[in-house]
Amino acid sequence: MKICRALRASTAFAAILALPLSAARADEGMWTFDSFPAAKMRADYGWAPDQVWLDKVRAAAVRLTGGCSASFVSDAGLILTNHHCVATCIEQNSTADANILKTGFTARTREEEKKCAGQQAELVTSIRDVSEQVKQAIGTQAGEAAIKARSAILASLESSGCPDTARTRCQVVSLYGGGQYKLYTYRKFSDVRLVWAPEAQAAQFGGDPDNFNFPRYSMDASFLRAYEDGKAVATPNHLEWSARAPIDGEATFVVGNPGSTQRLLTSEQLAFQRELALPITLTIFSELRGRLIAAMDSSPEKAREGAETLGGIENSLKVYIGRVKALGDPAFTGRLAAAEADLKRRSAGNAAIGNPWADIAGAVRAYRDFYVADRFSLPSGELFNYAVTLVRAADERAKPNAERLPGYSDSALPLVEKRLLDAKPIHPWLDQLMMEWSLSKAREYLGADDPQTRLMLGMESPEGLAERLVSGTRLADPSVRKALWEGGAAAIAASTDPMIVYARSIDANDRDLQKRYDELVDAPLTSAQAKLADARFAAFGDTIYPDATFTLRISYGRVQGWTERGQKVPTRTALGGTFDRATGAEPFDLPAAFVKHQARIDKKAAYNFVTTNDIIGGNSGSPVIDRSGKVIGAAFDGNIHSLGGNYGYDATLNRTVVVSTDAIQEALEKIYPAPHLVAELRR
């Protein structure tokens, strides 16, 4: 089941959040590198980094296309990130006889490093403002014509910006909801390999009960390596490793790619989330969790194969529960409404912006009419995703670049092809479960007699259709996918593979929904949000930052705890606390290597710590950097209050949770020994 095309749900708790429509305050802000608020930080901290410092750390910041952040930490392409960011790669390389997800993994030589299917590491090399080109191309056009014009100019800018698609990738990103457009150029590395990972239990100690909480005792760190032409990439512009404990009050920087925030939504958009999108999401994901747990309980092999999927679902559920709680709190939503009213007051008399709030309200009303159909138009599952990608790519690749659907332009196709053709294990039972679940939810929410339900199911049940398609398809074989990709439209049209046939049968309906969305929702929203951006700039100048867009940002803060129920929360935990917290039962059972090496471990070593940095999902794996530009940790979570980060930032409660380099070094030396990595980090 796909996520809705826009109006993504947002996260918040009823904390005393900074008003999200006003200028940034305290340590708030996920700033673009070309607009870092040096003067503001200097006023708050008495110091701020200069351009040389910013350029240096930017040159080492990595985006992982799996949805995480990372950094180069050696001159030979070594990448620091989180364990949960590479857990899928670890699971792909695990078997029943060699379950490295459970036991951990250390490559003793470069030859032992294991490829991560579908993964790509990207490094920003330039950022260029292309707002005028995009806005001129759209001109006065409206509806679907405006969206087509925008797609065409974006495809043109990306194609001309990166003629070498083997080594570079270009992406035009919309900021401030359409107020700005910037062309990001990336140096990409399509061969990424696993180097080191602790046991899953070390990274996930405390499981769901500890998730989004602190104190924490988590070794959520791993190392990858970037390769090119079969050789490790030379990365002279890397961060220097500093294996030390954090210092209370010291300045910290998080450099990474926050995925998405919705701090600029209007009251109508918030109501849409509260009344329609979030209740559906919470209900169906709760059911999916139950279905998956029941299936995993049926065999040890399914328990192993479904573990990472279950972890992702449970993580999402915790976020959705926080969102529902936030948007149900009158005090919190009242503060958001007050901020919106303040912007309206400041914008009164500004004829140039008109009434964007009314335009947004109209687009939201239009989407309410077909949101359910849009949300449930495609089923879930790896195999179906392969099928619909092949069907669409065959059609889109035959068109001129400027006329293709977003995601299938010349600049995007290399990553599409990589993800499609990279070999990785497919678990048919899991694919069937996901497809059954999503098809059953489509029938439940649309109704059995709805034309879309009849199109998707015909005379079959969700269970029967999923079983027939998954058992009959050959798309788990990468050579079959490769032949269909290379064969293009003719091969797709001639294919009798049941999953391809099914994808062909429902593709047109989803495309029609896309056209409807473009015409009635995306175009008016983009136009209105661009006017709101103008209103905010007029009211607050350059003191506002754009919502997160999974592009490179920097936030500043400090090592600092908070007060919880009248008690001060410390800034850090120690490795020895793991043993004190262990109960012997999941999820608080000790990792085997911790037990084995208990006598050797420095139990006073700093383990996890918290900072006031402003982050969100997508920042996982981001390096936490000190004033000298050295890496002292990797961000891997937020505290429970930071679930409000999608809507706003509260400096008194929101905290980033970090795994310390002090603990990672201890693990590399004593718990999961890797002396060659220790030496590499010291070079």
Tab-separated table of N, CA, C and O in Angstrom, residues 261-340:
chain	number	residue	atom	x	y	z
A	261	THR	N	9.492	17.365	7.500
A	261	THR	CA	8.734	18.003	8.577
A	261	THR	C	7.550	18.733	7.956
A	261	THR	O	7.543	19.040	6.760
A	262	GLN	N	6.549	18.997	8.789
A	262	GLN	CA	5.367	19.729	8.340
A	262	GLN	C	5.083	20.864	9.316
A	262	GLN	O	3.989	20.994	9.850
A	263	ARG	N	6.081	21.694	9.538
A	263	ARG	CA	5.943	22.799	10.486
A	263	ARG	C	5.208	23.996	9.890
A	263	ARG	O	4.927	24.954	10.591
A	264	LEU	N	4.902	23.941	8.592
A	264	LEU	CA	4.256	25.066	7.940
A	264	LEU	C	2.846	24.729	7.476
A	264	LEU	O	2.255	25.463	6.680
A	265	LEU	N	2.263	23.630	7.947
A	265	LEU	CA	0.908	23.275	7.559
A	265	LEU	C	-0.103	24.276	8.102
A	265	LEU	O	0.073	24.826	9.194
A	266	THR	N	-1.183	24.474	7.359
A	266	THR	CA	-2.258	25.344	7.808
A	266	THR	C	-3.250	24.548	8.661
A	266	THR	O	-3.184	23.322	8.755
A	267	SER	N	-4.198	25.248	9.252
A	267	SER	CA	-5.195	24.586	10.098
A	267	SER	C	-6.016	23.575	9.316
A	267	SER	O	-6.401	22.528	9.844
A	268	GLU	N	-6.300	23.862	8.047
A	268	GLU	CA	-7.062	22.915	7.231
A	268	GLU	C	-6.260	21.639	6.985
A	268	GLU	O	-6.807	20.529	7.005
A	269	GLN	N	-4.985	21.782	6.761
A	269	GLN	CA	-4.139	20.598	6.547
A	269	GLN	C	-4.005	19.781	7.824
A	269	GLN	O	-3.996	18.546	7.779
A	270	LEU	N	-3.914	20.457	8.957
A	270	LEU	CA	-3.845	19.747	10.231
A	270	LEU	C	-5.142	18.993	10.502
A	270	LEU	O	-5.128	17.854	10.989
A	271	ALA	N	-6.262	19.607	10.179
A	271	ALA	CA	-7.554	18.948	10.379
A	271	ALA	C	-7.667	17.704	9.500
A	271	ALA	O	-8.217	16.678	9.928
A	272	PHE	N	-7.163	17.782	8.290
A	272	PHE	CA	-7.158	16.617	7.403
A	272	PHE	C	-6.402	15.452	8.043
A	272	PHE	O	-6.849	14.306	8.019
A	273	GLN	N	-5.252	15.751	8.637
A	273	GLN	CA	-4.477	14.704	9.292
A	273	GLN	C	-5.226	14.137	10.485
A	273	GLN	O	-5.315	12.919	10.665
A	274	ARG	N	-5.768	15.017	11.304
A	274	ARG	CA	-6.426	14.588	12.536
A	274	ARG	C	-7.693	13.780	12.264
A	274	ARG	O	-7.973	12.783	12.948
A	275	GLU	N	-8.447	14.182	11.276
A	275	GLU	CA	-9.764	13.596	11.050
A	275	GLU	C	-9.774	12.428	10.080
A	275	GLU	O	-10.678	11.590	10.145
A	276	LEU	N	-8.794	12.356	9.178
A	276	LEU	CA	-8.860	11.342	8.127
A	276	LEU	C	-7.602	10.491	8.025
A	276	LEU	O	-7.638	9.277	8.230
A	277	ALA	N	-6.480	11.111	7.738
A	277	ALA	CA	-5.275	10.345	7.430
A	277	ALA	C	-4.739	9.568	8.629
A	277	ALA	O	-4.441	8.366	8.523
A	278	LEU	N	-4.591	10.231	9.771
A	278	LEU	CA	-3.981	9.572	10.924
A	278	LEU	C	-4.828	8.442	11.499
A	278	LEU	O	-4.276	7.380	11.830
A	279	PRO	N	-6.138	8.602	11.658
A	279	PRO	CA	-6.919	7.466	12.160
A	279	PRO	C	-6.806	6.223	11.295
A	279	PRO	O	-6.708	5.103	11.818
A	280	ILE	N	-6.810	6.397	9.977
A	280	ILE	CA	-6.652	5.238	9.086
A	280	ILE	C	-5.282	4.616	9.273
A	280	ILE	O	-5.136	3.392	9.411
A	281	THR	N	-4.254	5.448	9.290
A	281	THR	CA	-2.886	4.947	9.414
A	281	THR	C	-2.691	4.158	10.700
A	281	THR	O	-2.141	3.051	10.693
A	282	LEU	N	-3.132	4.703	11.802
A	282	LEU	CA	-2.946	4.039	13.086
A	282	LEU	C	-3.688	2.711	13.131
A	282	LEU	O	-3.158	1.698	13.603
A	283	THR	N	-4.884	2.670	12.602
A	283	THR	CA	-5.686	1.447	12.632
A	283	THR	C	-5.072	0.348	11.778
A	283	THR	O	-4.907	-0.795	12.229
A	284	ILE	N	-4.709	0.666	10.566
A	284	ILE	CA	-4.246	-0.390	9.667
A	284	ILE	C	-2.843	-0.871	10.024
A	284	ILE	O	-2.519	-2.051	9.860
A	285	PHE	N	-1.993	0.033	10.534
A	285	PHE	CA	-0.662	-0.414	10.925
A	285	PHE	C	-0.710	-1.246	12.211
A	285	PHE	O	0.119	-2.135	12.393
A	286	SER	N	-1.650	-0.961	13.081
A	286	SER	CA	-1.818	-1.804	14.263
A	286	SER	C	-2.193	-3.217	13.853
A	286	SER	O	-1.684	-4.205	14.407
A	287	GLU	N	-3.083	-3.339	12.871
A	287	GLU	CA	-3.458	-4.664	12.394
A	287	GLU	C	-2.281	-5.359	11.715
A	287	GLU	O	-2.058	-6.560	11.907
A	288	LEU	N	-1.510	-4.614	10.919
A	288	LEU	CA	-0.358	-5.212	10.253
A	288	LEU	C	0.630	-5.767	11.274
A	288	LEU	O	1.176	-6.867	11.091
A	289	ARG	N	0.860	-5.031	12.342
A	289	ARG	CA	1.765	-5.506	13.393
A	289	ARG	C	1.274	-6.839	13.952
A	289	ARG	O	2.051	-7.776	14.122
A	290	GLY	N	-0.027	-6.931	14.227
A	290	GLY	CA	-0.567	-8.176	14.754
A	290	GLY	C	-0.440	-9.332	13.786
A	290	GLY	O	-0.080	-10.449	14.173
A	291	ARG	N	-0.729	-9.086	12.521
A	291	ARG	CA	-0.597	-10.137	11.511
A	291	ARG	C	0.851	-10.631	11.422
A	291	ARG	O	1.110	-11.836	11.336
A	292	LEU	N	1.785	-9.692	11.452
A	292	LEU	CA	3.190	-10.059	11.296
A	292	LEU	C	3.694	-10.839	12.506
A	292	LEU	O	4.408	-11.840	12.362
A	293	ILE	N	3.336	-10.412	13.708
A	293	ILE	CA	3.765	-11.124	14.908
A	293	ILE	C	3.236	-12.551	14.893
A	293	ILE	O	3.959	-13.509	15.210
A	294	ALA	N	1.978	-12.725	14.510
A	294	ALA	CA	1.400	-14.070	14.453
A	294	ALA	C	2.141	-14.952	13.467
A	294	ALA	O	2.422	-16.134	13.742
A	295	ALA	N	2.495	-14.407	12.311
A	295	ALA	CA	3.225	-15.187	11.310
A	295	ALA	C	4.631	-15.526	11.792
A	295	ALA	O	5.111	-16.656	11.604
A	296	MET	N	5.298	-14.570	12.426
A	296	MET	CA	6.662	-14.804	12.898
A	296	MET	C	6.699	-15.845	14.009
A	296	MET	O	7.688	-16.567	14.155
A	297	ASP	N	5.635	-15.934	14.788
A	297	ASP	CA	5.582	-16.918	15.876
A	297	ASP	C	5.470	-18.351	15.368
A	297	ASP	O	5.649	-19.299	16.136
A	298	SER	N	5.190	-18.505	14.073
A	298	SER	CA	4.957	-19.853	13.548
A	298	SER	C	6.240	-20.613	13.232
A	298	SER	O	6.214	-21.840	13.093
A	299	SER	N	7.389	-19.908	13.121
A	299	SER	CA	8.643	-20.614	12.853
A	299	SER	C	9.837	-19.720	13.152
A	299	SER	O	9.743	-18.487	12.993
A	300	PRO	N	10.964	-20.308	13.561
A	300	PRO	CA	12.170	-19.511	13.809
A	300	PRO	C	12.652	-18.782	12.561
A	300	PRO	O	13.175	-17.667	12.650
A	301	GLU	N	12.489	-19.420	11.390
A	301	GLU	CA	12.957	-18.797	10.157
A	301	GLU	C	12.142	-17.540	9.845
A	301	GLU	O	12.702	-16.501	9.474
A	302	LYS	N	10.836	-17.611	10.023
A	302	LYS	CA	10.015	-16.425	9.799
A	302	LYS	C	10.314	-15.346	10.842
A	302	LYS	O	10.267	-14.155	10.536
A	303	ALA	N	10.622	-15.749	12.046
A	303	ALA	CA	10.985	-14.786	13.082
A	303	ALA	C	12.234	-14.015	12.670
A	303	ALA	O	12.334	-12.798	12.883
A	304	ARG	N	13.198	-14.728	12.080
A	304	ARG	CA	14.422	-14.064	11.620
A	304	ARG	C	14.135	-13.161	10.424
A	304	ARG	O	14.573	-12.001	10.370
A	305	GLU	N	13.390	-13.666	9.460
A	305	GLU	CA	13.166	-12.936	8.214
A	305	GLU	C	12.256	-11.719	8.396
A	305	GLU	O	12.344	-10.760	7.630
A	306	GLY	N	11.395	-11.747	9.396
A	306	GLY	CA	10.474	-10.634	9.582
A	306	GLY	C	10.890	-9.621	10.624
A	306	GLY	O	10.196	-8.619	10.828
A	307	ALA	N	12.036	-9.849	11.269
A	307	ALA	CA	12.416	-9.027	12.415
A	307	ALA	C	12.571	-7.550	12.066
A	307	ALA	O	12.071	-6.672	12.791
A	308	GLU	N	13.245	-7.247	10.989
A	308	GLU	CA	13.478	-5.843	10.648
A	308	GLU	C	12.201	-5.161	10.188
A	308	GLU	O	11.982	-3.980	10.470
A	309	THR	N	11.353	-5.884	9.484
A	309	THR	CA	10.066	-5.312	9.083
A	309	THR	C	9.229	-4.982	10.316
A	309	THR	O	8.621	-3.909	10.406
A	310	LEU	N	9.200	-5.899	11.280
A	310	LEU	CA	8.444	-5.660	12.503
A	310	LEU	C	8.992	-4.446	13.257
A	310	LEU	O	8.227	-3.607	13.753
A	311	GLY	N	10.310	-4.335	13.337
A	311	GLY	CA	10.900	-3.195	14.021
A	311	GLY	C	10.497	-1.877	13.388
A	311	GLY	O	10.200	-0.904	14.084
A	312	GLY	N	10.459	-1.845	12.062
A	312	GLY	CA	10.051	-0.627	11.373
A	312	GLY	C	8.596	-0.276	11.620
A	312	GLY	O	8.239	0.895	11.800
A	313	ILE	N	7.736	-1.303	11.641
A	313	ILE	CA	6.314	-1.067	11.892
A	313	ILE	C	6.101	-0.545	13.304
A	313	ILE	O	5.341	0.405	13.527
A	314	GLU	N	6.772	-1.150	14.279
A	314	GLU	CA	6.606	-0.712	15.662
A	314	GLU	C	7.123	0.713	15.854
A	314	GLU	O	6.530	1.505	16.602
A	315	ASN	N	8.195	1.043	15.191
A	315	ASN	CA	8.723	2.402	15.267
A	315	ASN	C	7.711	3.392	14.704
A	315	ASN	O	7.439	4.450	15.295
A	316	SER	N	7.135	3.051	13.549
A	316	SER	CA	6.152	3.937	12.927
A	316	SER	C	4.913	4.094	13.799
A	316	SER	O	4.375	5.193	13.935
A	317	LEU	N	4.464	2.994	14.383
A	317	LEU	CA	3.274	3.056	15.226
A	317	LEU	C	3.466	4.015	16.393
A	317	LEU	O	2.556	4.765	16.761
A	318	LYS	N	4.650	3.978	16.989
A	318	LYS	CA	4.904	4.867	18.123
A	318	LYS	C	4.814	6.331	17.680
A	318	LYS	O	4.285	7.188	18.405
A	319	VAL	N	5.309	6.601	16.483
A	319	VAL	CA	5.221	7.957	15.952
A	319	VAL	C	3.763	8.340	15.686
A	319	VAL	O	3.314	9.437	16.043
A	320	TYR	N	3.008	7.444	15.054
A	320	TYR	CA	1.613	7.758	14.742
A	320	TYR	C	0.791	7.987	16.005
A	320	TYR	O	-0.087	8.854	16.037
A	321	ILE	N	1.061	7.209	17.043
A	321	ILE	CA	0.351	7.415	18.311
A	321	ILE	C	0.642	8.809	18.850
A	321	ILE	O	-0.242	9.507	19.353
A	322	GLY	N	1.899	9.233	18.743
A	322	GLY	CA	2.259	10.580	19.175
A	322	GLY	C	1.556	11.654	18.359
A	322	GLY	O	1.129	12.683	18.885
A	323	ARG	N	1.422	11.409	17.063
A	323	ARG	CA	0.741	12.381	16.208
A	323	ARG	C	-0.729	12.526	16.585
A	323	ARG	O	-1.262	13.639	16.666
A	324	VAL	N	-1.369	11.385	16.783
A	324	VAL	CA	-2.782	11.416	17.162
A	324	VAL	C	-2.966	12.144	18.492
A	324	VAL	O	-3.877	12.960	18.659
A	325	LYS	N	-2.085	11.851	19.438
A	325	LYS	CA	-2.169	12.498	20.748
A	325	LYS	C	-1.999	14.010	20.623
A	325	LYS	O	-2.737	14.788	21.248
A	326	ALA	N	-1.060	14.427	19.818
A	326	ALA	CA	-0.790	15.852	19.674
A	326	ALA	C	-1.969	16.590	19.057
A	326	ALA	O	-2.396	17.630	19.549
A	327	LEU	N	-2.485	16.050	17.956
A	327	LEU	CA	-3.552	16.757	17.253
A	327	LEU	C	-4.897	16.649	17.962
A	327	LEU	O	-5.866	17.286	17.552
A	328	GLY	N	-4.947	15.832	19.006
A	328	GLY	CA	-6.148	15.775	19.825
A	328	GLY	C	-6.092	16.663	21.054
A	328	GLY	O	-7.032	16.685	21.847
A	329	ASP	N	-5.007	17.403	21.221
A	329	ASP	CA	-4.819	18.264	22.385
A	329	ASP	C	-5.212	19.704	22.037
A	329	ASP	O	-4.527	20.358	21.243
A	330	PRO	N	-6.279	20.220	22.592
A	330	PRO	CA	-6.722	21.585	22.253
A	330	PRO	C	-5.679	22.653	22.555
A	330	PRO	O	-5.589	23.656	21.833
A	331	ALA	N	-4.900	22.460	23.626
A	331	ALA	CA	-3.895	23.466	23.971
A	331	ALA	C	-2.834	23.560	22.885
A	331	ALA	O	-2.421	24.655	22.476
A	332	PHE	N	-2.391	22.396	22.408
A	332	PHE	CA	-1.356	22.389	21.378
A	332	PHE	C	-1.882	22.970	20.070
A	332	PHE	O	-1.273	23.847	19.468
A	333	THR	N	-3.040	22.486	19.619
A	333	THR	CA	-3.584	22.983	18.361
A	333	THR	C	-3.968	24.458	18.483
A	333	THR	O	-3.933	25.200	17.491
A	334	GLY	N	-4.306	24.889	19.694
A	334	GLY	CA	-4.599	26.304	19.906
A	334	GLY	C	-3.378	27.175	19.665
A	334	GLY	O	-3.490	28.278	19.103
A	335	ARG	N	-2.214	26.700	20.087
A	335	ARG	CA	-0.988	27.462	19.853
A	335	ARG	C	-0.674	27.538	18.357
A	335	ARG	O	-0.210	28.564	17.857
A	336	LEU	N	-0.929	26.428	17.646
A	336	LEU	CA	-0.718	26.453	16.203
A	336	LEU	C	-1.670	27.442	15.535
A	336	LEU	O	-1.279	28.189	14.624
A	337	ALA	N	-2.915	27.433	15.989
A	337	ALA	CA	-3.894	28.359	15.422
A	337	ALA	C	-3.507	29.808	15.707
A	337	ALA	O	-3.678	30.694	14.849
A	338	ALA	N	-2.973	30.066	16.894
A	338	ALA	CA	-2.551	31.425	17.235
A	338	ALA	C	-1.406	31.884	16.342
A	338	ALA	O	-1.349	33.049	15.918
A	339	ALA	N	-0.484	30.969	16.044
A	339	ALA	CA	0.638	31.315	15.169
A	339	ALA	C	0.140	31.631	13.767
A	339	ALA	O	0.619	32.569	13.106
A	340	GLU	N	-0.841	30.851	13.300
A	340	GLU	CA	-1.401	31.100	11.973
A	340	GLU	C	-2.103	32.448	11.942
A	340	GLU	O	-1.964	33.211	10.974
